[in-house]
PDB file of C-alpha atoms in Angstrom:
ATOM      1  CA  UNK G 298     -26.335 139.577  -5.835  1.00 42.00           C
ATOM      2  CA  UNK G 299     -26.198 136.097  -6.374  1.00 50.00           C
ATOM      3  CA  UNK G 300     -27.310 136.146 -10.126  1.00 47.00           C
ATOM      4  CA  UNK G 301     -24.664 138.973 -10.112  1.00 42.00           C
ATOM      5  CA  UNK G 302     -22.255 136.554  -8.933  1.00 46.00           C
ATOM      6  CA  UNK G 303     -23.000 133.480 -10.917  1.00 51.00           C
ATOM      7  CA  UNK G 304     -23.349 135.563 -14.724  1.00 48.00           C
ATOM      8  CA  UNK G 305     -20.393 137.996 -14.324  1.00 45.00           C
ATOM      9  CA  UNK G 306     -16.711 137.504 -15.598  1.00 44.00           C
ATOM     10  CA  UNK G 307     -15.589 139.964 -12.085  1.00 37.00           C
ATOM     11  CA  UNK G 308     -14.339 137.784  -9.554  1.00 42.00           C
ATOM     12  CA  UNK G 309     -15.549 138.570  -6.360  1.00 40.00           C
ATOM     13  CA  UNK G 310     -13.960 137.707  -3.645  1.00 48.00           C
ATOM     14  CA  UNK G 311     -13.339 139.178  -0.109  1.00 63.00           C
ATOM     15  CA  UNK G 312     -10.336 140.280   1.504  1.00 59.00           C
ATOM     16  CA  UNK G 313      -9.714 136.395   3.692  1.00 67.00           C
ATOM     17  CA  UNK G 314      -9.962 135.209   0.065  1.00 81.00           C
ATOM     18  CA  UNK G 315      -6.841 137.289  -0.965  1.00 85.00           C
ATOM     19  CA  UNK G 316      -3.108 136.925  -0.330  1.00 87.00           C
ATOM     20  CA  UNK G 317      -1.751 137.947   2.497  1.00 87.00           C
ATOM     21  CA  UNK G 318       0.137 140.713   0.068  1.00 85.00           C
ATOM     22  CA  UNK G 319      -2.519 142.113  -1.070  1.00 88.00           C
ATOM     23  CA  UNK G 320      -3.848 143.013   1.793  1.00 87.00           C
ATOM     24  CA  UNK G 321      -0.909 144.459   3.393  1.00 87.00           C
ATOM     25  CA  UNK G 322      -0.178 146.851   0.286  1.00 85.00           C
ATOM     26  CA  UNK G 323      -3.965 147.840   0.532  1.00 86.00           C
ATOM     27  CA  UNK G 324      -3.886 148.527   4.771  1.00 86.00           C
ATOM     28  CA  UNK G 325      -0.589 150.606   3.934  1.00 84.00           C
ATOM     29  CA  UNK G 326      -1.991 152.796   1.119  1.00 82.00           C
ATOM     30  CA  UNK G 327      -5.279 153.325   3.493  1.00 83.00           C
ATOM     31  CA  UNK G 328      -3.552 153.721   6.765  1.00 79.00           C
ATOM     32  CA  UNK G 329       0.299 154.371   6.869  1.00 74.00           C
ATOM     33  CA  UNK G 330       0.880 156.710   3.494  1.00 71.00           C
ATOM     34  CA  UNK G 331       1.714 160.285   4.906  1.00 70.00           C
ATOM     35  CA  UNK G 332       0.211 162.668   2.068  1.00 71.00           C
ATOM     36  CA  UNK G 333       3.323 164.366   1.207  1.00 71.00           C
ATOM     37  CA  UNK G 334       5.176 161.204   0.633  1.00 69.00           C
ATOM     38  CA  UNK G 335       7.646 160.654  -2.784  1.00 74.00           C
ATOM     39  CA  UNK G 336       6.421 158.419  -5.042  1.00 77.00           C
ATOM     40  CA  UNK G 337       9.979 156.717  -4.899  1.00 77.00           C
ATOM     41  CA  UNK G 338      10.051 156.494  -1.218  1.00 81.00           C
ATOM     42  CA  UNK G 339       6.523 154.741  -1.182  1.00 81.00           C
ATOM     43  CA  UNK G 340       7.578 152.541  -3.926  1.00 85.00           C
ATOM     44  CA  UNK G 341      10.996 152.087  -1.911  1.00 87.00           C
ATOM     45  CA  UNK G 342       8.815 150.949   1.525  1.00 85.00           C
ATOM     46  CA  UNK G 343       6.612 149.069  -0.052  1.00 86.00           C
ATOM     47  CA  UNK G 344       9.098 146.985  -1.983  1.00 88.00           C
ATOM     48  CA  UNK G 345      11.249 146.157   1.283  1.00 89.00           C
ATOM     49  CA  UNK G 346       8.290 145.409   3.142  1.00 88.00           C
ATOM     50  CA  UNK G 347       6.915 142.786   0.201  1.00 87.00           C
ATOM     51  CA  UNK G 348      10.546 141.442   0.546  1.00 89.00           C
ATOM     52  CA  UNK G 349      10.479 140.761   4.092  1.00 89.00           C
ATOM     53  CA  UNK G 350       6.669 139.537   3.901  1.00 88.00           C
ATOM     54  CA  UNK G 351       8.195 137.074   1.323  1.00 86.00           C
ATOM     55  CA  UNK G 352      11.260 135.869   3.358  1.00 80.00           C
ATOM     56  CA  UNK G 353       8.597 132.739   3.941  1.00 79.00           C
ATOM     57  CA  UNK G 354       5.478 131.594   1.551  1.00 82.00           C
ATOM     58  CA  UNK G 355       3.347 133.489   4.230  1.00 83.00           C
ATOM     59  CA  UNK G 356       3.165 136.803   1.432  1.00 84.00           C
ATOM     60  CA  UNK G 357       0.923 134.270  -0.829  1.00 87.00           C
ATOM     61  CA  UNK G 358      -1.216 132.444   1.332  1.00 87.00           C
ATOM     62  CA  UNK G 359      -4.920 132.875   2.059  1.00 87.00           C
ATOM     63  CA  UNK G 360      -5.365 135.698   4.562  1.00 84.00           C
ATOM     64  CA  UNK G 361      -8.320 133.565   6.176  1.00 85.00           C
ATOM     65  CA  UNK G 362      -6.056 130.786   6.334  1.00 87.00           C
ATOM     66  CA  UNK G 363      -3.326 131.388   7.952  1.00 89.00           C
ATOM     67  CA  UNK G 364      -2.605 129.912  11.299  1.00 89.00           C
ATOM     68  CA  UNK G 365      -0.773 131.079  14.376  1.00 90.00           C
ATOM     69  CA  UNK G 366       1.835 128.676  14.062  1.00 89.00           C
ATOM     70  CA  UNK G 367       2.643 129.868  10.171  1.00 91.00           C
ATOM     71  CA  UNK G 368       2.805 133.395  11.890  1.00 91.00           C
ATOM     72  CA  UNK G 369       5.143 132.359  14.742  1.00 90.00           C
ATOM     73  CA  UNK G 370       7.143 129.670  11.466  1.00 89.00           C
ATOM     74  CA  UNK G 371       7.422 133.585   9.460  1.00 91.00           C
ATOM     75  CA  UNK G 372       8.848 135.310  12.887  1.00 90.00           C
ATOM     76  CA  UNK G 373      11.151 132.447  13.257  1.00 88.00           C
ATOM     77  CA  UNK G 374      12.640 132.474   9.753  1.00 89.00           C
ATOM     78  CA  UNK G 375      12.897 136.409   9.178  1.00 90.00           C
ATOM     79  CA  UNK G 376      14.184 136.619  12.721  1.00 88.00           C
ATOM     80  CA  UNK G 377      17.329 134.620  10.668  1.00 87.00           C
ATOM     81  CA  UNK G 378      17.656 137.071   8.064  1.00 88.00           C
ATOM     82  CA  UNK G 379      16.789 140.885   9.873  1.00 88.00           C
ATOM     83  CA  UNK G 380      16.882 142.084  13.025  1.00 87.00           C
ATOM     84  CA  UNK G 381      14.620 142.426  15.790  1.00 87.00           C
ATOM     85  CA  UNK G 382      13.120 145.542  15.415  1.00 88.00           C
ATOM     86  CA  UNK G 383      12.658 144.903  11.993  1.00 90.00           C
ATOM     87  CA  UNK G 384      10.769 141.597  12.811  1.00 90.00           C
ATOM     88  CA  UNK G 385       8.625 143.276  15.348  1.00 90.00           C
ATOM     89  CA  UNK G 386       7.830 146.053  12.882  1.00 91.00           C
ATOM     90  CA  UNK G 387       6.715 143.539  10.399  1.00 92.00           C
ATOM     91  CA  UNK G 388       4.319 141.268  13.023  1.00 92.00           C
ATOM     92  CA  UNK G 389       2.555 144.653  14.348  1.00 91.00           C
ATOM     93  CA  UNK G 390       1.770 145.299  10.589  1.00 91.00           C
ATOM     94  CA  UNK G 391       0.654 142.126   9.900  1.00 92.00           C
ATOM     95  CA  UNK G 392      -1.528 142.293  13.473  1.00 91.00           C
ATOM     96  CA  UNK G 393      -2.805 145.786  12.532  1.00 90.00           C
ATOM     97  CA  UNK G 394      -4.161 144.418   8.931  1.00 90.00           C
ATOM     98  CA  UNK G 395      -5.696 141.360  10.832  1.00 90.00           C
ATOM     99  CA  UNK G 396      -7.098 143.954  13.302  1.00 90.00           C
ATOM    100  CA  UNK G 397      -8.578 145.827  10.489  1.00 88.00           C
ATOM    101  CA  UNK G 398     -10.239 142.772   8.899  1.00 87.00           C
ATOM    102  CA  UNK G 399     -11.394 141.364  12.092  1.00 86.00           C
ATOM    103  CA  UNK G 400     -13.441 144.650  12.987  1.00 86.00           C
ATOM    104  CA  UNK G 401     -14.549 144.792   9.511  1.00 83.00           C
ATOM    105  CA  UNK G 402     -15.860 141.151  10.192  1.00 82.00           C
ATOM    106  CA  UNK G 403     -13.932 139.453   7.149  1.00 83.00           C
ATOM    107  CA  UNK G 404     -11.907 136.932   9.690  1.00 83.00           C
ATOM    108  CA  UNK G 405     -12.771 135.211  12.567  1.00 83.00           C
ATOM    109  CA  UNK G 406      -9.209 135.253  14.613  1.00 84.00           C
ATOM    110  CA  UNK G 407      -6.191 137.447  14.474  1.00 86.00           C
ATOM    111  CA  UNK G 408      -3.395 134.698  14.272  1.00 88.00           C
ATOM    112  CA  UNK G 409      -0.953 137.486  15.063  1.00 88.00           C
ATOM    113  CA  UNK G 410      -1.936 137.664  18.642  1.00 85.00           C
ATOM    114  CA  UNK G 411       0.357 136.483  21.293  1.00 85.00           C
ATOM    115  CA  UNK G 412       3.577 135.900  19.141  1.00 85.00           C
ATOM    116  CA  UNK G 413       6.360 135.239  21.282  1.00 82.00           C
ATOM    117  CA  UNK G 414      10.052 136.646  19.737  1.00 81.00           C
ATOM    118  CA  UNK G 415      13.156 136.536  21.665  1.00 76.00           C
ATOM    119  CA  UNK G 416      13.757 139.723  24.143  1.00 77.00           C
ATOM    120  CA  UNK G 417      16.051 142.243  22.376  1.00 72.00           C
ATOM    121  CA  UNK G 418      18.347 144.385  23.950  1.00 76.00           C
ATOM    122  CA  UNK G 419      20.430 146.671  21.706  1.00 74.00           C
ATOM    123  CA  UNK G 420      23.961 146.504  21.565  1.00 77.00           C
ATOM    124  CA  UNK G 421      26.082 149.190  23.713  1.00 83.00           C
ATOM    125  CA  UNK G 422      28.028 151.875  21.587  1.00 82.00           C
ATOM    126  CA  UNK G 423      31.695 151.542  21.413  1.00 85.00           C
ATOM    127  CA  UNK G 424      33.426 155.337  21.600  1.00 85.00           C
ATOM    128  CA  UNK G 425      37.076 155.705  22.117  1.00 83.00           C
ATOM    129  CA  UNK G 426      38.456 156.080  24.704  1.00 87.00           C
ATOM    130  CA  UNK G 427      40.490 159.352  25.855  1.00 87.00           C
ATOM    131  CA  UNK G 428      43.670 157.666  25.667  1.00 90.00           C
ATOM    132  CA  UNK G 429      42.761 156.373  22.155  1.00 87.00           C
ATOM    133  CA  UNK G 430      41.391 159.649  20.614  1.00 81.00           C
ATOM    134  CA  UNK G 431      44.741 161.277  21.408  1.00 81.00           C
ATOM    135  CA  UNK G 432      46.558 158.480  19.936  1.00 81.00           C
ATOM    136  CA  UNK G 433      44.832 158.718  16.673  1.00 76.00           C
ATOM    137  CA  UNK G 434      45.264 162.995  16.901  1.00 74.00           C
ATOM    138  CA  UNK G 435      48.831 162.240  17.635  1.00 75.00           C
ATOM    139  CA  UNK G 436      49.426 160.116  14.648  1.00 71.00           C
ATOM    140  CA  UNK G 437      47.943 162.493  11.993  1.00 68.00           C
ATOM    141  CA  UNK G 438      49.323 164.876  10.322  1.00 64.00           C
ATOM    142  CA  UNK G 439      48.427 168.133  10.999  1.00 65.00           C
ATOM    143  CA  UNK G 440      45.103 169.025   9.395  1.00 63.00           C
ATOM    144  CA  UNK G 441      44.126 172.812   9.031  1.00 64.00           C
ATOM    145  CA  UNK G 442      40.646 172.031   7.383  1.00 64.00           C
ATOM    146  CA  UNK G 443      38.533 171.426  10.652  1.00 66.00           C
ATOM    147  CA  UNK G 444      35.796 169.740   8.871  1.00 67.00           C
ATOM    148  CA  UNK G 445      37.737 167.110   7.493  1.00 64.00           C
ATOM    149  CA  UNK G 446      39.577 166.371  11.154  1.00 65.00           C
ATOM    150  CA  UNK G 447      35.461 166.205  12.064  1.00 69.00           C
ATOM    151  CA  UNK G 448      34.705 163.661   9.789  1.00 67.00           C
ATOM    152  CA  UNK G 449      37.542 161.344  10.496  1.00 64.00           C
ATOM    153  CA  UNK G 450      36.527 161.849  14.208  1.00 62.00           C
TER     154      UNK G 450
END
């Protein structure tokens, strides 16, 4: 293999020699592509989640190299830009590639482990009231097409 290595224009290299990226797309078309899935939506996901892996120069670093505090430095800046959910969404896939390549023995830690975000609790719903909702009906005209008195509603 060696020989192999040393005469041969392929470069081979493992996947903690390879972007972060890289490996993302590759856990994603292995593990999270449902089989009946639109080209166009795939294309669609993967494109917003290579946009919020690049919100910080994490997308193109070393996958080996990467540190806890770059992960927790990534959190920290997407956390300015998307919302919670979103950033918690994008840490457990990170974690689940790094689980991936730590069972397949191709890194030594998962630097996703332990990442501390700030607690989220979602915003209540705002309805109108009773006294509003007849207000509004009050001030409309009279609308005989039900569906369109729905969709104002």
């Amino acid at each position: 293999m060696d020989w192999l290595k040393k005469y041969s224009s392929y470069e081979f290299t493992s996947e903690s020699e390879e972007p972060l990226i890289k490996n993302v797309d590759q856990f994603i078309e292995l593990h999270k592509k449902p089989p009946k899935t639109l080209d166009v939506t795939y294309e669609r996901y993967i494109q917003r989640t290579n946009d919020y892996l690049r919100t910080d120069a994490l997308a193109d670093m070393i996958t080996g190299q990467i540190s806890k505090s770059q992960i927790q430095l990534y959190a920290n800046r997407l956390l300015e830009k998307a919302s919670v959910p979103i950033v918690e969404y994008m840490l457990s896939l990170i974690r689940a590639v790094y689980r991936d390549l730590r069972e397949d023995n191709k890194v030594d830690i998962n630097p996703v482990k332990d990442i501390v975000l700030p607690k989220y609790t979602p915003k209540e719903r705002e309805y109108l009231t009773d006294k509003e909702q007849k207000q509004i009906l009050s001030e409309l005209q009279p609308m005989d097409n039900k569906r369109d008195l729905g969709i104002f509603l």
